[in-house]
Amino acid sequence: MNEILEILAENARITPEEIAKLTGQSVSAVKNLIKKYEKEGVIVKYKTVINKDLLEEPHPLVRALIEVSITPQKDLGFDYVAERIYSFPEVKSCYLVSGTYDLLVEVEGENIQTVSNFVASKLSSMSHVRRTTTHFLLKKYKEDGHALKKGKQKQRLNISF
Amino acid sequence: MEISKTVEQLKPSGIRLFFDLVLNMKDVISLGVGEPDFVTPWRIREKAIFSLEQGYTSYTSNKGMIELRRMIAHYLERRYRLHYDCEEEMLITVGVSEGLDIGIRAILNPGEKVLIHEPSYVSYPAVVELAGGKPILLKTDIKNGFKLTPGQIDKACGKGVKALMINYPCNPTGASYTKKELREIARIADKHDLIILSDEVYDELTYDFDHTPLATLPGMKKRVIYFNGFSKTFAMTGFRLGWACGPSKVIGAMTKIHQYTMLCASIMSQMAGIEALRGNFADVMEMKKEYMRRRRFVVSRLNEIGLTCHMPEGAFYVFPSIKKFSNNSLEFATDLLKKKKVALVPGTAFGDSTEGFVRISYASSYENLKEAMLRIESYLKNK
């Protein structure tokens, strides 16, 4: 992966000026490359990783991972059904996977009831969907390479030779 | 109680008071740390824990576990085409610090001289003096990127000069040498029959060219004691684990001292070392990449705010001049600490001739570095 993308993937708020300093490139070169990536859709969007467990919201959203087995469509493969599924806004991510089922779908809803209803009325009833298995997420430990628990303070001395 | 004259005459760390000041102050942004800010990769820590669970709590052979020595020999072979016999030409030490001490003690007779570049890591002159030798300090210049020149070594050689201690990439300057430059140094060493103690603990943190171990140059193996360790490459400073390689005679002599004084390196650390070398070095490469970025950032910012510095070739230090602002690096560092809560190390800690410089360590997060640079900038503006 390009170094600029690596830096942005870690910290979306970093400025082109700072990236230029870190990579030894000119500011305009960095800006142009970022623009190009945005235009090409390589950079999809800039977002923030939030540990929602720390927000004391009265009604936290619930998430579930759903294994979906489907019958592939002639000439269309899995893509046709996948698109029908991921077009629902409730679906946060959708992957085609190898193994005993086909699609791994992450769904978010207000509570267990809403998610269950979505699965029952939308997902499992969809034609070509053969079977679903729903796993509600109980606790999030690590997301996108980041452990969500704050690490202990490091023991390193503040000064040493 | 009466203290030995040698120890009493050892240069007291004049810097101690400053260190105490830093250690007692809260909320300091520190650029004064001589160790990685990464924690040891989990696979290595996990192996150390597992080895304890398995009951690895005993002594090992004085030279260190044979499995570890084999791994190191294999690594040196693969990495540098550097051949050392892990039975006869290698000793596992408690960090490179111990290695340097027993290396010097193994070769030096009282009164013999050792050439050391200045600035240098703090222990170099001390271990020579403790062994009854005399350190000859060779001043390196910012104009040469703080590198020793062959002419300088040539001129300093003479009666009683037995060895040269060299550290590259260098703590505190980050200076390193290309293969071509090392060949020149090797030529002078040959001319004067010098022993070279080559401390290459920062070798994997070399940024602009490939690191060349001195011992790989033709004819050098017989006069080089090669030191390296796990501290910097794998962020394992607290494990205290290093190795020394050299001709079997000198390794035998060093092993003698090691067996009487240290016995062996800790077995948990040695087990962790085996795991460290077993990996594919992806974690090492990740850390290196991060250091490279910070190096560019820090050098560019420092020059921007008026602290002139060269681009260091390795390690994780920059060594800027503060002469535009102060003639006293200890005063400068103390004042900066008190006013802006940024800690760095005065250049004089690494030799008297390095007045007018400070060591800045970029083994600190980007956010910290950014904030520290802002604080230094505002400090200099009001000076």
Coordinates of C-alpha atoms in Angstrom, one line a residue:
Chain A
M1 CA 0.0 0.0 0.0
N2 CA 1.2 3.5 -0.8
E3 CA 2.8 5.2 2.2
I4 CA 0.4 8.1 2.2
L5 CA -2.5 5.7 2.4
E6 CA -0.9 3.9 5.3
I7 CA -0.5 7.1 7.2
L8 CA -4.1 8.2 6.4
A9 CA -5.5 4.8 7.4
E10 CA -3.9 5.3 10.8
N11 CA -4.9 9.0 11.2
A12 CA -7.5 10.5 8.9
R13 CA -7.1 13.9 10.5
I14 CA -3.4 14.4 9.5
T15 CA -2.9 17.3 7.2
P16 CA -1.1 17.1 3.7
E17 CA 1.6 19.4 5.2
E18 CA 2.3 16.9 7.9
I19 CA 2.2 13.9 5.5
A20 CA 4.7 15.8 3.4
K21 CA 7.1 16.1 6.3
L22 CA 6.7 12.4 7.3
T23 CA 7.3 11.1 3.8
G24 CA 9.8 13.6 2.5
Q25 CA 7.5 14.5 -0.5
S26 CA 6.3 18.0 -1.5
V27 CA 2.9 19.2 -0.2
S28 CA 1.5 19.6 -3.6
A29 CA 2.5 16.0 -4.6
V30 CA 0.8 14.7 -1.5
K31 CA -2.4 16.8 -2.2
N32 CA -2.5 15.6 -5.8
L33 CA -2.1 12.0 -4.8
I34 CA -4.9 12.2 -2.2
K35 CA -7.2 13.9 -4.7
K36 CA -6.4 11.1 -7.2
Y37 CA -7.2 8.4 -4.6
E38 CA -10.4 10.2 -3.7
K39 CA -11.5 10.4 -7.3
E40 CA -10.7 6.8 -8.0
G41 CA -12.6 5.7 -5.0
V42 CA -9.4 4.2 -3.4
I43 CA -10.1 6.5 -0.5
V44 CA -13.8 5.8 0.2
K45 CA -14.3 8.1 3.1
Y46 CA -12.7 9.4 6.3
K47 CA -14.2 8.1 9.5
T48 CA -13.7 7.9 13.2
V49 CA -13.4 4.7 15.2
I50 CA -15.6 5.1 18.3
N51 CA -15.7 2.8 21.3
K52 CA -19.5 3.0 21.8
D53 CA -19.2 0.9 25.0
L54 CA -17.8 4.0 26.7
L55 CA -20.8 6.1 25.8
E56 CA -23.4 5.8 28.4
E57 CA -26.3 6.0 25.9
P58 CA -29.7 5.1 27.2
H59 CA -30.4 2.8 24.3
P60 CA -27.2 1.5 22.7
L61 CA -27.5 -0.1 19.3
V62 CA -27.0 -3.8 19.0
R63 CA -25.0 -5.6 16.3
A64 CA -25.2 -9.1 15.0
L65 CA -23.1 -11.2 12.7
I66 CA -25.3 -13.3 10.4
E67 CA -24.1 -16.3 8.5
V68 CA -26.2 -16.5 5.3
S69 CA -26.2 -19.6 3.0
I70 CA -27.5 -18.8 -0.5
T71 CA -28.1 -20.5 -3.8
P72 CA -25.9 -18.9 -6.4
Q73 CA -27.8 -17.6 -9.5
K74 CA -27.0 -18.6 -13.0
D75 CA -24.7 -16.0 -14.7
L76 CA -24.9 -13.8 -11.6
G77 CA -23.1 -15.9 -9.0
F78 CA -23.4 -14.6 -5.5
D79 CA -23.3 -11.0 -6.5
Y80 CA -26.9 -10.6 -7.3
V81 CA -28.1 -11.8 -3.9
A82 CA -25.3 -10.0 -2.1
E83 CA -26.4 -6.7 -3.6
R84 CA -30.0 -7.3 -2.6
I85 CA -28.8 -7.9 1.0
Y86 CA -26.2 -5.1 1.4
S87 CA -28.6 -2.5 0.0
F88 CA -30.5 -2.5 3.3
P89 CA -29.2 0.3 5.4
E90 CA -29.3 -2.0 8.4
V91 CA -26.5 -4.0 6.9
K92 CA -23.2 -2.5 8.0
S93 CA -20.9 -4.8 6.2
C94 CA -21.2 -7.8 3.9
Y95 CA -18.5 -10.3 2.9
L96 CA -18.5 -13.4 0.7
V97 CA -16.6 -16.0 2.6
S98 CA -15.3 -19.5 2.1
G99 CA -16.5 -22.3 4.4
T100 CA -19.8 -23.7 5.5
Y101 CA -21.8 -20.6 4.6
D102 CA -21.6 -17.9 1.9
L103 CA -22.2 -14.4 3.1
L104 CA -21.1 -12.9 6.4
V105 CA -23.4 -10.0 7.1
E106 CA -23.1 -7.5 9.9
V107 CA -26.4 -5.9 10.9
E108 CA -27.1 -3.1 13.3
G109 CA -30.4 -2.3 15.0
E110 CA -32.0 -0.6 18.0
N111 CA -32.4 -3.7 19.9
I112 CA -32.5 -7.5 19.7
Q113 CA -36.1 -7.4 18.5
T114 CA -35.5 -5.1 15.6
V115 CA -32.5 -7.1 14.4
S116 CA -34.5 -10.4 14.8
N117 CA -37.3 -8.9 12.8
F118 CA -35.0 -7.8 10.1
V119 CA -33.6 -11.3 9.8
A120 CA -36.9 -12.9 9.9
S121 CA -38.8 -10.6 7.5
K122 CA -36.1 -9.5 5.2
L123 CA -33.2 -11.8 5.1
S124 CA -34.3 -15.4 5.6
S125 CA -37.5 -14.8 3.6
M126 CA -35.5 -13.6 0.6
S127 CA -35.6 -15.9 -2.4
H128 CA -32.3 -17.9 -2.9
V129 CA -31.4 -17.5 0.8
R130 CA -31.4 -21.0 2.2
R131 CA -30.4 -20.6 5.8
T132 CA -29.3 -17.9 8.3
T133 CA -27.5 -18.2 11.7
T134 CA -27.5 -15.1 13.8
H135 CA -24.8 -14.2 16.4
F136 CA -25.5 -11.2 18.5
L137 CA -22.3 -9.3 19.5
L138 CA -21.8 -9.1 23.2
K139 CA -18.6 -7.2 23.6
K140 CA -16.1 -5.6 21.3
Y141 CA -12.4 -6.1 22.2
K142 CA -10.6 -5.0 19.1
E143 CA -11.7 -3.2 15.9
D144 CA -9.6 -2.7 12.7
G145 CA -6.4 -3.5 14.5
H146 CA -7.1 -1.3 17.5
A147 CA -7.6 -2.8 20.9
L148 CA -10.4 -0.8 22.4
K149 CA -9.3 -1.2 26.0
K150 CA -6.9 1.5 27.0
G151 CA -3.5 0.0 27.6
K152 CA -1.7 0.4 30.9
Q153 CA 0.7 3.2 31.2
K154 CA 4.1 2.2 30.0
Q155 CA 6.9 1.7 32.5
R156 CA 9.5 3.4 30.4
L157 CA 11.6 6.0 32.3
N158 CA 11.3 9.5 31.0
I159 CA 15.0 9.8 30.4
S160 CA 17.8 7.4 29.8
F161 CA 21.1 7.2 27.8
Chain B
M1 CA 33.8 3.1 53.6
E2 CA 36.8 3.8 51.3
I3 CA 36.0 3.7 47.6
S4 CA 38.5 2.4 45.0
K5 CA 40.5 5.2 43.4
T6 CA 39.6 4.1 39.9
V7 CA 35.9 4.2 40.6
E8 CA 36.2 7.5 42.5
Q9 CA 38.0 9.1 39.6
L10 CA 35.3 7.8 37.1
K11 CA 33.7 10.9 35.6
P12 CA 30.7 11.4 37.8
S13 CA 27.6 11.7 35.7
G14 CA 27.3 15.5 36.0
I15 CA 24.0 14.9 34.3
R16 CA 22.5 13.1 37.3
L17 CA 20.9 16.1 38.8
F18 CA 19.2 16.9 35.5
F19 CA 18.0 13.3 35.2
D20 CA 16.5 13.5 38.7
L21 CA 14.8 16.7 37.7
V22 CA 13.2 15.0 34.7
L23 CA 12.2 11.9 36.6
N24 CA 10.5 13.9 39.3
M25 CA 8.6 16.1 37.0
K26 CA 5.0 15.3 35.9
D27 CA 3.5 15.6 32.5
V28 CA 6.8 15.9 30.7
I29 CA 7.0 15.2 27.0
S30 CA 10.2 13.3 26.8
L31 CA 12.5 13.2 23.9
G32 CA 15.2 12.0 26.2
V33 CA 14.7 8.3 26.1
G34 CA 17.3 5.9 24.8
E35 CA 15.0 3.0 24.1
P36 CA 12.2 2.2 21.7
D37 CA 8.7 3.4 22.6
F38 CA 7.2 0.2 21.2
V39 CA 6.5 -2.6 23.5
T40 CA 8.1 -6.0 22.7
P41 CA 6.0 -7.8 20.0
W42 CA 3.4 -10.0 21.6
R43 CA 4.7 -13.2 20.0
I44 CA 8.0 -12.7 21.9
R45 CA 6.4 -11.7 25.2
E46 CA 4.0 -14.6 24.9
K47 CA 6.9 -17.0 24.4
A48 CA 8.6 -15.6 27.5
I49 CA 5.5 -16.2 29.6
F50 CA 5.1 -19.7 28.1
S51 CA 8.7 -20.6 29.0
L52 CA 8.1 -19.6 32.6
E53 CA 5.0 -21.8 32.6
Q54 CA 7.0 -24.6 31.2
G55 CA 9.5 -24.3 34.0
Y56 CA 12.4 -22.7 32.3
T57 CA 13.9 -21.2 35.4
S58 CA 17.4 -22.6 35.6
Y59 CA 20.9 -21.5 34.6
T60 CA 22.0 -22.1 31.0
S61 CA 25.5 -22.9 29.7
N62 CA 27.8 -19.9 30.3
K63 CA 27.9 -19.2 26.6
G64 CA 24.2 -19.2 26.4
M65 CA 21.7 -21.7 25.1
I66 CA 23.0 -23.5 22.0
E67 CA 19.7 -23.2 20.3
L68 CA 19.8 -19.4 20.6
R69 CA 23.4 -19.3 19.4
R70 CA 22.5 -21.4 16.4
M71 CA 19.6 -19.1 15.6
I72 CA 21.9 -16.0 15.8
A73 CA 24.5 -17.7 13.6
H74 CA 21.8 -18.5 11.1
Y75 CA 20.5 -15.0 11.2
L76 CA 23.9 -13.4 10.6
E77 CA 24.6 -15.8 7.8
R78 CA 21.2 -15.1 6.1
R79 CA 21.3 -11.3 6.8
Y80 CA 24.9 -10.4 6.1
R81 CA 26.7 -13.5 4.9
L82 CA 28.6 -13.3 8.1
H83 CA 29.9 -16.6 9.3
Y84 CA 30.5 -17.3 13.0
D85 CA 30.8 -20.6 14.6
C86 CA 28.2 -20.7 17.3
E87 CA 30.2 -23.1 19.5
E88 CA 33.5 -21.3 19.6
E89 CA 33.0 -17.8 18.3
M90 CA 29.9 -16.5 20.0
L91 CA 28.8 -15.6 23.5
I92 CA 25.4 -14.6 24.7
T93 CA 25.7 -11.5 27.0
V94 CA 23.4 -9.5 29.3
G95 CA 22.9 -6.8 26.7
V96 CA 25.6 -5.2 24.6
S97 CA 26.7 -3.2 27.7
E98 CA 28.0 -6.3 29.4
G99 CA 29.6 -7.5 26.1
L100 CA 31.6 -4.2 25.7
D101 CA 32.8 -4.4 29.3
I102 CA 34.1 -7.9 29.1
G103 CA 35.4 -7.4 25.6
I104 CA 37.6 -4.5 26.8
R105 CA 38.6 -6.4 29.9
A106 CA 39.6 -9.4 27.8
I107 CA 42.0 -7.5 25.6
L108 CA 43.4 -4.7 27.7
N109 CA 46.5 -4.5 29.9
P110 CA 46.8 -1.6 32.4
G111 CA 47.8 1.6 30.7
E112 CA 46.9 0.5 27.2
K113 CA 44.9 3.0 25.1
V114 CA 41.6 2.7 23.3
L115 CA 40.3 5.1 20.7
I116 CA 36.7 6.2 21.1
H117 CA 34.7 8.6 19.0
E118 CA 33.2 11.5 20.8
P119 CA 30.3 11.9 21.2
S120 CA 29.8 8.3 22.2
Y121 CA 27.6 6.2 24.3
V122 CA 28.3 7.0 27.9
S123 CA 29.7 3.6 29.0
Y124 CA 32.6 3.6 26.5
P125 CA 35.2 5.6 28.3
A126 CA 34.0 4.2 31.6
V127 CA 34.6 0.6 30.8
V128 CA 38.1 1.4 29.5
E129 CA 39.0 3.2 32.6
L130 CA 37.5 0.5 34.8
A131 CA 39.8 -2.0 33.0
G132 CA 42.8 0.2 33.8
G133 CA 43.1 1.5 30.2
K134 CA 43.2 5.0 28.9
P135 CA 40.5 6.3 26.6
I136 CA 41.6 8.5 23.7
L137 CA 38.7 10.5 22.6
L138 CA 38.4 11.5 18.9
K139 CA 36.2 14.4 18.4
T140 CA 33.7 14.0 15.5
D141 CA 32.2 17.0 13.8
I142 CA 28.8 17.9 12.6
K143 CA 30.4 18.9 9.2
N144 CA 31.3 15.2 8.7
G145 CA 27.9 14.1 10.0
F146 CA 29.7 13.1 13.2
K147 CA 31.7 10.4 11.6
L148 CA 35.2 9.3 12.4
T149 CA 37.6 10.0 9.5
P150 CA 40.3 7.5 8.5
G151 CA 42.9 10.2 8.8
Q152 CA 41.8 11.0 12.3
I153 CA 42.2 7.4 13.4
D154 CA 45.5 7.1 11.6
K155 CA 46.9 10.2 13.3
A156 CA 45.7 9.0 16.8
C157 CA 47.3 5.6 16.5
G158 CA 50.7 5.2 18.1
K159 CA 52.4 3.7 21.0
G160 CA 50.1 1.9 23.4
V161 CA 47.0 2.2 21.2
K162 CA 45.5 -1.2 21.1
A163 CA 41.9 -0.9 20.1
L164 CA 39.1 1.2 18.6
M165 CA 35.6 1.3 19.9
I166 CA 33.0 2.2 17.3
N167 CA 29.2 2.4 17.4
Y168 CA 27.2 2.7 14.2
P169 CA 24.5 3.7 13.8
C170 CA 25.6 5.8 16.7
N171 CA 23.9 6.7 19.9
P172 CA 23.7 9.8 20.3
T173 CA 24.3 11.1 16.8
G174 CA 22.6 8.6 14.5
A175 CA 25.7 8.6 12.3
S176 CA 26.5 5.5 10.4
Y177 CA 29.0 4.4 7.8
T178 CA 28.7 3.1 4.2
K179 CA 30.6 0.1 3.1
K180 CA 33.1 2.4 1.4
E181 CA 33.7 4.4 4.5
L182 CA 34.2 1.3 6.6
R183 CA 36.7 -0.1 4.1
E184 CA 38.9 3.0 4.8
I185 CA 38.6 2.5 8.5
A186 CA 39.5 -1.2 8.0
R187 CA 42.6 -0.2 6.1
I188 CA 43.8 2.0 8.9
A189 CA 43.0 -0.8 11.4
D190 CA 45.2 -3.2 9.4
K191 CA 48.0 -0.7 9.2
H192 CA 48.2 -0.3 12.9
D193 CA 47.1 -3.8 13.9
L194 CA 44.1 -2.4 15.9
I195 CA 41.5 -4.5 17.5
I196 CA 38.0 -3.1 16.8
L197 CA 35.1 -3.4 19.2
S198 CA 32.2 -2.8 16.8
D199 CA 28.9 -2.1 18.6
E200 CA 26.2 -2.5 15.9
V201 CA 23.1 -2.8 18.1
Y202 CA 21.2 -0.3 16.0
D203 CA 22.0 -2.1 12.7
E204 CA 18.5 -2.9 11.7
L205 CA 17.6 0.8 12.1
T206 CA 19.7 2.0 9.2
Y207 CA 17.7 4.1 6.8
D208 CA 19.6 5.3 3.7
F209 CA 21.8 2.4 2.8
D210 CA 22.4 -1.2 3.8
H211 CA 24.2 -1.8 7.0
T212 CA 27.6 -3.5 6.6
P213 CA 29.0 -5.3 9.6
L214 CA 32.7 -4.5 9.9
A215 CA 33.5 -8.1 10.3
T216 CA 32.3 -8.9 6.8
L217 CA 35.1 -6.8 5.2
P218 CA 38.0 -8.8 3.9
G219 CA 40.5 -9.6 6.7
M220 CA 38.5 -7.9 9.4
K221 CA 37.1 -11.0 11.2
K222 CA 40.4 -11.6 12.9
R223 CA 40.5 -8.1 14.5
V224 CA 36.9 -7.4 15.1
I225 CA 34.7 -8.2 18.1
Y226 CA 31.2 -7.8 16.9
F227 CA 28.5 -6.8 19.3
N228 CA 24.8 -6.8 18.8
G229 CA 21.6 -7.5 20.7
F230 CA 17.8 -7.7 20.9
S231 CA 17.1 -4.4 22.6
K232 CA 16.7 -2.1 19.7
T233 CA 15.7 -4.4 16.8
F234 CA 12.9 -6.1 18.8
A235 CA 12.2 -3.5 21.4
M236 CA 13.5 -5.8 24.1
T237 CA 15.6 -3.5 26.3
G238 CA 14.3 -4.9 29.5
F239 CA 15.2 -8.4 28.6
R240 CA 18.9 -7.5 28.7
L241 CA 20.0 -9.8 25.9
G242 CA 22.9 -9.4 23.5
W243 CA 25.7 -11.3 21.8
A244 CA 29.4 -11.0 21.1
C245 CA 31.2 -12.7 18.2
G246 CA 34.8 -12.8 17.5
P247 CA 37.9 -15.0 17.1
S248 CA 37.6 -18.0 19.4
K249 CA 40.5 -16.9 21.5
V250 CA 38.9 -13.6 22.6
I251 CA 35.5 -15.1 22.9
G252 CA 37.1 -17.8 25.2
A253 CA 38.7 -15.0 27.3
M254 CA 35.4 -13.1 27.5
T255 CA 33.5 -16.2 28.5
K256 CA 36.0 -16.7 31.3
I257 CA 35.1 -13.2 32.8
H258 CA 31.4 -13.8 32.0
Q259 CA 31.3 -17.1 33.8
Y260 CA 32.8 -15.6 36.9
T261 CA 30.8 -12.4 37.0
M262 CA 27.5 -13.0 35.2
L263 CA 27.3 -16.8 34.9
C264 CA 24.7 -16.6 32.1
A265 CA 22.0 -14.4 30.6
S266 CA 18.6 -15.1 32.0
I267 CA 17.0 -18.2 30.6
M268 CA 13.6 -16.5 30.1
S269 CA 15.2 -13.8 28.0
Q270 CA 17.1 -16.4 26.0
M271 CA 13.9 -18.2 25.3
A272 CA 12.3 -14.9 24.2
G273 CA 15.4 -14.3 22.0
I274 CA 14.9 -17.6 20.2
E275 CA 11.3 -16.6 19.4
A276 CA 12.4 -13.1 18.3
L277 CA 14.7 -14.5 15.6
R278 CA 12.2 -17.1 14.5
G279 CA 9.7 -14.6 13.1
N280 CA 9.6 -13.1 9.7
F281 CA 10.7 -9.7 11.0
A282 CA 7.5 -8.1 9.9
D283 CA 7.2 -6.4 13.3
V284 CA 10.7 -5.2 13.0
M285 CA 10.0 -3.7 9.5
E286 CA 6.9 -2.0 10.8
M287 CA 8.8 -0.3 13.6
K288 CA 11.6 0.7 11.2
K289 CA 9.1 2.3 8.8
E290 CA 7.6 4.3 11.7
Y291 CA 11.0 5.5 12.8
M292 CA 11.8 6.6 9.3
R293 CA 8.8 8.8 9.1
R294 CA 9.4 10.3 12.5
R295 CA 13.1 11.0 11.5
R296 CA 12.0 12.9 8.4
F297 CA 9.5 14.9 10.4
V298 CA 11.8 15.7 13.3
V299 CA 14.7 16.7 11.1
S300 CA 12.6 18.9 9.0
R301 CA 10.8 20.6 11.9
L302 CA 14.1 21.2 13.8
N303 CA 15.7 22.8 10.9
E304 CA 12.6 24.9 10.4
I305 CA 12.7 26.3 13.9
G306 CA 16.4 27.0 13.9
L307 CA 18.0 24.0 15.5
T308 CA 20.4 22.9 12.7
C309 CA 20.8 19.2 12.4
H310 CA 22.1 16.8 9.8
M311 CA 19.9 13.9 8.6
P312 CA 21.1 11.0 10.7
E313 CA 21.6 7.7 8.9
G314 CA 20.3 5.4 11.6
A315 CA 19.2 4.7 15.2
F316 CA 16.4 6.9 16.6
Y317 CA 18.3 10.1 17.5
V318 CA 19.0 13.4 16.0
F319 CA 21.8 15.6 17.4
P320 CA 21.0 19.2 16.6
S321 CA 23.2 22.2 17.3
I322 CA 21.8 24.7 19.8
K323 CA 24.7 27.2 19.4
K324 CA 22.5 29.9 17.9
F325 CA 20.7 30.0 21.2
S326 CA 23.0 28.9 23.9
N327 CA 26.6 27.8 24.7
N328 CA 25.6 25.6 27.5
S329 CA 23.6 22.5 26.6
L330 CA 22.8 21.5 30.2
E331 CA 21.5 25.0 31.0
F332 CA 19.5 24.9 27.7
A333 CA 18.0 21.6 28.5
T334 CA 17.2 22.6 32.1
D335 CA 15.5 25.8 31.1
L336 CA 13.5 24.1 28.3
L337 CA 12.4 21.5 30.8
K338 CA 11.3 24.0 33.4
K339 CA 9.6 26.4 31.0
K340 CA 8.0 24.0 28.5
K341 CA 8.2 20.6 30.1
V342 CA 10.1 19.0 27.2
A343 CA 13.0 16.7 28.2
L344 CA 16.0 16.1 26.0
V345 CA 19.6 15.1 26.8
P346 CA 22.4 17.7 26.9
G347 CA 25.2 16.9 24.4
T348 CA 27.8 17.0 27.1
A349 CA 26.4 13.8 28.6
F350 CA 28.2 12.1 25.7
G351 CA 31.5 13.8 25.9
D352 CA 33.0 17.2 26.9
S353 CA 33.7 18.2 23.3
T354 CA 30.0 18.0 22.4
E355 CA 29.0 21.2 24.1
G356 CA 26.5 23.1 22.1
F357 CA 24.4 20.1 21.0
V358 CA 21.5 18.2 22.4
R359 CA 20.3 14.6 21.7
I360 CA 16.7 14.3 20.7
S361 CA 15.2 10.8 20.6
Y362 CA 12.3 10.2 18.2
A363 CA 11.4 7.0 19.9
S364 CA 8.2 8.7 20.9
S365 CA 4.7 8.9 19.3
Y366 CA 4.1 11.2 16.4
E367 CA 1.6 13.1 18.5
N368 CA 4.2 13.7 21.2
L369 CA 6.8 14.7 18.7
K370 CA 4.5 17.2 17.1
E371 CA 3.6 18.7 20.4
A372 CA 7.2 18.8 21.6
M373 CA 8.3 20.6 18.4
L374 CA 5.6 23.2 18.9
R375 CA 6.8 23.8 22.5
I376 CA 10.5 24.0 21.5
E377 CA 9.5 26.4 18.7
S378 CA 7.7 28.7 21.2
Y379 CA 10.6 28.4 23.7
L380 CA 13.1 29.5 21.1
K381 CA 10.9 32.4 19.9
N382 CA 11.0 33.9 23.4
K383 CA 14.7 33.4 23.9

